[in-house]
PDB file of C-alpha atoms and ligand atoms in Angstrom:
ATOM      1  CA  MET A   1      56.555 -69.280  -0.905  1.00  0.00           C
ATOM      2  CA  GLN A   2      54.247 -69.269   2.143  1.00  0.00           C
ATOM      3  CA  SER A   3      54.682 -66.911   4.798  1.00  0.00           C
ATOM      4  CA  LYS A   4      55.059 -67.831   8.348  1.00  0.00           C
ATOM      5  CA  LYS A   5      51.734 -66.501   9.165  1.00  0.00           C
ATOM      6  CA  THR A   6      49.991 -68.659   6.576  1.00  0.00           C
ATOM      7  CA  ILE A   7      51.819 -71.584   7.588  1.00  0.00           C
ATOM      8  CA  GLU A   8      50.417 -71.033  11.044  1.00  0.00           C
ATOM      9  CA  LEU A   9      46.837 -70.257  10.022  1.00  0.00           C
ATOM     10  CA  LEU A  10      46.814 -73.513   7.857  1.00  0.00           C
ATOM     11  CA  SER A  11      47.894 -75.586  10.813  1.00  0.00           C
ATOM     12  CA  GLU A  12      45.133 -74.074  13.091  1.00  0.00           C
ATOM     13  CA  LEU A  13      42.570 -75.046  10.328  1.00  0.00           C
ATOM     14  CA  LYS A  14      43.961 -78.496   9.458  1.00  0.00           C
ATOM     15  CA  GLY A  15      42.349 -80.399  12.259  1.00  0.00           C
ATOM     16  CA  ASN A  16      38.909 -78.590  11.913  1.00  0.00           C
ATOM     17  CA  GLU A  17      35.701 -80.558  11.259  1.00  0.00           C
ATOM     18  CA  LYS A  18      34.566 -77.712   8.833  1.00  0.00           C
ATOM     19  CA  ILE A  19      36.793 -75.443   6.683  1.00  0.00           C
ATOM     20  CA  SER A  20      35.312 -72.467   4.907  1.00  0.00           C
ATOM     21  CA  VAL A  21      36.921 -70.661   2.059  1.00  0.00           C
ATOM     22  CA  LEU A  22      36.050 -67.521   0.214  1.00  0.00           C
ATOM     23  CA  PHE A  23      38.016 -66.613  -2.991  1.00  0.00           C
ATOM     24  CA  VAL A  24      38.138 -62.921  -3.860  1.00  0.00           C
ATOM     25  CA  CYS A  25      38.959 -61.021  -7.021  1.00  0.00           C
ATOM     26  CA  LEU A  26      37.731 -57.652  -8.525  1.00  0.00           C
ATOM     27  CA  GLY A  27      34.958 -58.395 -10.584  1.00  0.00           C
ATOM     28  CA  ASN A  28      33.823 -61.940  -9.251  1.00  0.00           C
ATOM     29  CA  ILE A  29      33.212 -62.806 -12.911  1.00  0.00           C
ATOM     30  CA  CYS A  30      36.594 -64.474 -13.918  1.00  0.00           C
ATOM     31  CA  ARG A  31      39.334 -65.562 -11.501  1.00  0.00           C
ATOM     32  CA  SER A  32      37.265 -65.871  -8.219  1.00  0.00           C
ATOM     33  CA  PRO A  33      34.317 -67.856  -9.643  1.00  0.00           C
ATOM     34  CA  ALA A  34      36.806 -69.996 -11.508  1.00  0.00           C
ATOM     35  CA  ALA A  35      38.770 -70.678  -8.099  1.00  0.00           C
ATOM     36  CA  ASP A  36      35.463 -71.519  -6.481  1.00  0.00           C
ATOM     37  CA  GLY A  37      34.423 -74.019  -9.241  1.00  0.00           C
ATOM     38  CA  VAL A  38      37.868 -75.608  -9.538  1.00  0.00           C
ATOM     39  CA  MET A  39      37.939 -76.009  -5.563  1.00  0.00           C
ATOM     40  CA  ARG A  40      34.429 -77.485  -5.431  1.00  0.00           C
ATOM     41  CA  ALA A  41      35.289 -79.988  -8.049  1.00  0.00           C
ATOM     42  CA  ILE A  42      38.289 -81.238  -6.062  1.00  0.00           C
ATOM     43  CA  VAL A  43      36.261 -81.492  -3.054  1.00  0.00           C
ATOM     44  CA  GLU A  44      33.610 -83.196  -4.515  1.00  0.00           C
ATOM     45  CA  GLU A  45      35.873 -85.790  -6.275  1.00  0.00           C
ATOM     46  CA  LYS A  46      37.180 -86.635  -2.822  1.00  0.00           C
ATOM     47  CA  GLY A  47      33.661 -86.806  -1.471  1.00  0.00           C
ATOM     48  CA  GLU A  48      34.412 -84.081   1.130  1.00  0.00           C
ATOM     49  CA  GLU A  49      31.593 -81.687   0.294  1.00  0.00           C
ATOM     50  CA  SER A  50      30.196 -81.815   3.903  1.00  0.00           C
ATOM     51  CA  ARG A  51      33.369 -80.669   5.340  1.00  0.00           C
ATOM     52  CA  TRP A  52      33.818 -77.645   3.020  1.00  0.00           C
ATOM     53  CA  GLU A  53      32.073 -74.436   2.404  1.00  0.00           C
ATOM     54  CA  ILE A  54      33.428 -72.783  -0.668  1.00  0.00           C
ATOM     55  CA  ASP A  55      32.186 -69.463  -2.113  1.00  0.00           C
ATOM     56  CA  SER A  56      33.518 -66.330  -3.893  1.00  0.00           C
ATOM     57  CA  ALA A  57      32.970 -62.492  -4.200  1.00  0.00           C
ATOM     58  CA  GLY A  58      34.554 -59.387  -5.689  1.00  0.00           C
ATOM     59  CA  THR A  59      35.782 -56.345  -4.215  1.00  0.00           C
ATOM     60  CA  GLY A  60      33.835 -54.182  -6.979  1.00  0.00           C
ATOM     61  CA  ASN A  61      30.272 -54.042  -7.820  1.00  0.00           C
ATOM     62  CA  TYR A  62      30.347 -53.880 -11.591  1.00  0.00           C
ATOM     63  CA  HIS A  63      28.838 -57.304 -12.334  1.00  0.00           C
ATOM     64  CA  ILE A  64      26.536 -58.113  -9.211  1.00  0.00           C
ATOM     65  CA  GLY A  65      23.861 -60.847 -10.273  1.00  0.00           C
ATOM     66  CA  ASP A  66      25.894 -61.954 -13.366  1.00  0.00           C
ATOM     67  CA  LEU A  67      27.130 -65.415 -14.280  1.00  0.00           C
ATOM     68  CA  PRO A  68      30.948 -65.426 -14.864  1.00  0.00           C
ATOM     69  CA  ASP A  69      32.389 -64.111 -17.911  1.00  0.00           C
ATOM     70  CA  ARG A  70      31.405 -66.177 -21.073  1.00  0.00           C
ATOM     71  CA  ARG A  71      35.182 -66.720 -21.924  1.00  0.00           C
ATOM     72  CA  MET A  72      35.876 -68.034 -18.433  1.00  0.00           C
ATOM     73  CA  ARG A  73      32.923 -70.450 -18.802  1.00  0.00           C
ATOM     74  CA  VAL A  74      33.928 -71.666 -22.056  1.00  0.00           C
ATOM     75  CA  HIS A  75      37.583 -72.339 -21.076  1.00  0.00           C
ATOM     76  CA  GLY A  76      36.294 -73.874 -17.871  1.00  0.00           C
ATOM     77  CA  SER A  77      34.062 -76.193 -19.744  1.00  0.00           C
ATOM     78  CA  ARG A  78      36.723 -77.484 -21.789  1.00  0.00           C
ATOM     79  CA  ARG A  79      38.370 -78.729 -18.700  1.00  0.00           C
ATOM     80  CA  GLY A  80      35.214 -80.397 -17.367  1.00  0.00           C
ATOM     81  CA  TYR A  81      34.171 -77.444 -15.048  1.00  0.00           C
ATOM     82  CA  ASN A  82      30.708 -75.832 -14.965  1.00  0.00           C
ATOM     83  CA  PHE A  83      31.227 -72.220 -13.526  1.00  0.00           C
ATOM     84  CA  ASP A  84      27.942 -71.116 -12.439  1.00  0.00           C
ATOM     85  CA  HIS A  85      28.339 -68.643  -9.513  1.00  0.00           C
ATOM     86  CA  ILE A  86      26.109 -65.398  -9.421  1.00  0.00           C
ATOM     87  CA  CYS A  87      28.512 -62.463  -8.829  1.00  0.00           C
ATOM     88  CA  ARG A  88      28.264 -60.843  -5.628  1.00  0.00           C
ATOM     89  CA  GLN A  89      30.308 -58.181  -3.701  1.00  0.00           C
ATOM     90  CA  VAL A  90      32.371 -59.004  -0.373  1.00  0.00           C
ATOM     91  CA  ARG A  91      29.989 -58.351   2.548  1.00  0.00           C
ATOM     92  CA  TYR A  92      31.313 -57.447   6.146  1.00  0.00           C
ATOM     93  CA  SER A  93      29.796 -60.641   7.360  1.00  0.00           C
ATOM     94  CA  ASP A  94      32.123 -62.644   5.273  1.00  0.00           C
ATOM     95  CA  PHE A  95      35.029 -61.715   7.569  1.00  0.00           C
ATOM     96  CA  GLU A  96      32.919 -63.604  10.319  1.00  0.00           C
ATOM     97  CA  ARG A  97      31.617 -66.568   8.220  1.00  0.00           C
ATOM     98  CA  PHE A  98      34.846 -67.727   6.502  1.00  0.00           C
ATOM     99  CA  ASP A  99      37.978 -69.277   8.114  1.00  0.00           C
ATOM    100  CA  LEU A 100      40.262 -68.347   5.080  1.00  0.00           C
ATOM    101  CA  ILE A 101      39.867 -65.384   2.426  1.00  0.00           C
ATOM    102  CA  ILE A 102      42.052 -65.845  -0.566  1.00  0.00           C
ATOM    103  CA  ALA A 103      42.870 -62.656  -2.724  1.00  0.00           C
ATOM    104  CA  MET A 104      43.805 -63.418  -6.266  1.00  0.00           C
ATOM    105  CA  ASP A 105      46.119 -60.239  -6.482  1.00  0.00           C
ATOM    106  CA  ARG A 106      47.924 -57.662  -4.413  1.00  0.00           C
ATOM    107  CA  ASN A 107      45.074 -55.158  -5.076  1.00  0.00           C
ATOM    108  CA  ASN A 108      42.355 -57.461  -4.016  1.00  0.00           C
ATOM    109  CA  GLU A 109      44.350 -58.168  -0.689  1.00  0.00           C
ATOM    110  CA  TYR A 110      44.907 -54.499  -0.126  1.00  0.00           C
ATOM    111  CA  ASP A 111      41.171 -53.847  -0.563  1.00  0.00           C
ATOM    112  CA  LEU A 112      40.441 -56.660   1.738  1.00  0.00           C
ATOM    113  CA  LYS A 113      42.514 -55.713   4.381  1.00  0.00           C
ATOM    114  CA  ARG A 114      41.127 -52.049   4.406  1.00  0.00           C
ATOM    115  CA  MET A 115      37.705 -53.545   4.805  1.00  0.00           C
ATOM    116  CA  ALA A 116      38.629 -56.066   7.585  1.00  0.00           C
ATOM    117  CA  PRO A 117      36.884 -55.247  10.799  1.00  0.00           C
ATOM    118  CA  SER A 118      39.273 -56.493  13.139  1.00  0.00           C
ATOM    119  CA  PRO A 119      42.828 -57.934  13.539  1.00  0.00           C
ATOM    120  CA  GLU A 120      41.368 -61.358  13.568  1.00  0.00           C
ATOM    121  CA  ALA A 121      39.536 -60.890  10.400  1.00  0.00           C
ATOM    122  CA  GLU A 122      42.510 -59.358   8.649  1.00  0.00           C
ATOM    123  CA  ARG A 123      44.523 -62.488   9.696  1.00  0.00           C
ATOM    124  CA  LYS A 124      42.363 -64.666   7.554  1.00  0.00           C
ATOM    125  CA  ILE A 125      43.300 -62.806   4.298  1.00  0.00           C
ATOM    126  CA  VAL A 126      46.148 -64.568   2.212  1.00  0.00           C
ATOM    127  CA  GLN A 127      47.120 -64.380  -1.521  1.00  0.00           C
ATOM    128  CA  MET A 128      46.266 -67.385  -3.794  1.00  0.00           C
ATOM    129  CA  SER A 129      49.893 -67.216  -4.932  1.00  0.00           C
ATOM    130  CA  GLU A 130      51.036 -68.627  -1.733  1.00  0.00           C
ATOM    131  CA  PHE A 131      49.548 -71.918  -2.766  1.00  0.00           C
ATOM    132  CA  PHE A 132      51.372 -71.986  -6.291  1.00  0.00           C
ATOM    133  CA  THR A 133      53.732 -74.980  -6.631  1.00  0.00           C
ATOM    134  CA  ILE A 134      54.608 -74.772 -10.276  1.00  0.00           C
ATOM    135  CA  ALA A 135      57.285 -72.867 -11.694  1.00  0.00           C
ATOM    136  CA  THR A 136      55.805 -69.612 -13.051  1.00  0.00           C
ATOM    137  CA  ARG A 137      56.615 -65.996 -13.884  1.00  0.00           C
ATOM    138  CA  TYR A 138      53.709 -64.737 -11.589  1.00  0.00           C
ATOM    139  CA  ASP A 139      53.417 -64.206  -7.943  1.00  0.00           C
ATOM    140  CA  TYR A 140      49.561 -63.377  -8.357  1.00  0.00           C
ATOM    141  CA  VAL A 141      46.605 -64.637 -10.421  1.00  0.00           C
ATOM    142  CA  PRO A 142      46.729 -62.039 -13.456  1.00  0.00           C
ATOM    143  CA  ASP A 143      43.321 -60.644 -14.363  1.00  0.00           C
ATOM    144  CA  PRO A 144      42.374 -62.035 -17.695  1.00  0.00           C
ATOM    145  CA  TYR A 145      39.421 -59.720 -18.476  1.00  0.00           C
ATOM    146  CA  TYR A 146      41.546 -57.576 -21.234  1.00  0.00           C
ATOM    147  CA  GLU A 147      43.490 -60.670 -22.317  1.00  0.00           C
ATOM    148  CA  GLY A 148      42.739 -63.320 -25.104  1.00  0.00           C
ATOM    149  CA  ALA A 149      42.522 -67.066 -24.568  1.00  0.00           C
ATOM    150  CA  GLU A 150      46.009 -67.392 -23.329  1.00  0.00           C
ATOM    151  CA  GLY A 151      45.191 -65.221 -20.323  1.00  0.00           C
ATOM    152  CA  PHE A 152      42.103 -67.607 -19.353  1.00  0.00           C
ATOM    153  CA  GLU A 153      44.147 -70.876 -19.920  1.00  0.00           C
ATOM    154  CA  LEU A 154      46.790 -69.222 -17.666  1.00  0.00           C
ATOM    155  CA  VAL A 155      44.657 -68.471 -14.917  1.00  0.00           C
ATOM    156  CA  LEU A 156      43.047 -72.035 -14.991  1.00  0.00           C
ATOM    157  CA  ASP A 157      46.484 -73.452 -14.931  1.00  0.00           C
ATOM    158  CA  LEU A 158      47.385 -71.525 -11.794  1.00  0.00           C
ATOM    159  CA  LEU A 159      44.150 -72.155 -10.095  1.00  0.00           C
ATOM    160  CA  GLN A 160      44.246 -75.868 -10.784  1.00  0.00           C
ATOM    161  CA  ASP A 161      47.630 -75.794  -9.082  1.00  0.00           C
ATOM    162  CA  ALA A 162      47.009 -73.774  -6.184  1.00  0.00           C
ATOM    163  CA  CYS A 163      43.538 -75.352  -5.424  1.00  0.00           C
ATOM    164  CA  ALA A 164      45.167 -78.775  -5.227  1.00  0.00           C
ATOM    165  CA  ASN A 165      47.744 -77.538  -2.909  1.00  0.00           C
ATOM    166  CA  LEU A 166      45.275 -75.785  -0.729  1.00  0.00           C
ATOM    167  CA  TYR A 167      43.263 -79.093  -0.528  1.00  0.00           C
ATOM    168  CA  ASN A 168      46.224 -81.200   0.164  1.00  0.00           C
ATOM    169  CA  GLN A 169      47.337 -78.854   2.924  1.00  0.00           C
ATOM    170  CA  LEU A 170      44.082 -78.774   4.762  1.00  0.00           C
ATOM    171  CA  LYS A 171      43.028 -82.603   4.349  1.00  0.00           C
TER     172      LYS A 171
HETATM  173  P1  4NP B 201      38.207 -60.717 -12.275  1.00  0.00           P
HETATM  174  O1  4NP B 201      38.092 -59.720 -13.869  1.00  0.00           O
HETATM  175  O2  4NP B 201      38.498 -59.829 -11.336  1.00  0.00           O
HETATM  176  O3  4NP B 201      38.961 -61.901 -12.635  1.00  0.00           O
HETATM  177  O4  4NP B 201      36.563 -61.137 -12.171  1.00  0.00           O
HETATM  178  C1  4NP B 201      37.475 -58.758 -13.923  1.00  0.00           C
HETATM  179  C2  4NP B 201      36.459 -58.575 -14.319  1.00  0.00           C
HETATM  180  C3  4NP B 201      35.649 -57.372 -14.756  1.00  0.00           C
HETATM  181  C4  4NP B 201      36.300 -56.385 -14.363  1.00  0.00           C
HETATM  182  C5  4NP B 201      37.611 -56.198 -13.907  1.00  0.00           C
HETATM  183  C6  4NP B 201      38.424 -57.470 -13.722  1.00  0.00           C
HETATM  184  N1  4NP B 201      35.762 -55.032 -14.825  1.00  0.00           N
HETATM  185  O5  4NP B 201      36.253 -54.037 -14.468  1.00  0.00           O
HETATM  186  O6  4NP B 201      34.534 -55.030 -15.157  1.00  0.00           O
END
């Protein structure tokens, strides 16, 4: 379900010549770099690279400089993705630079809202689950870090669905 706020935000962005999106999770080694890679692949497939700026970052600082988690890269490569983002932490300038800041879960959303330097910046923060269209037991993107293969596959299913919907809503 999309909130009124998100619907309004998307309708404002829809006509823009350029759109910038930042995906955010805790570690920036599993969920958000995968969202970044999935979204990039959709945009590339449509030949829309010049319109979109896509990036990801973590609220935490545990893995700065690292490639995505090996398990995420393996599961992604089986679906044709190359997740090669280098982990970084969210910066204050991100709230200026990006039109849309998409949190993977409620904790990420809470942390981002606490960091937001202004009400305008806070308004850019939405949860990825607002873009889910498939029937799922989840209203967030669950952290796969302590899970097995099933957790990583679930994350990719959710992200592929949500990114396709995000693209369609802004094209
Ligand atoms: P992510 O998963 O937020 O999807 O990148 C995590 C990765 C690492 C940690 C936590 C979550 N960690 O605590 O190291």
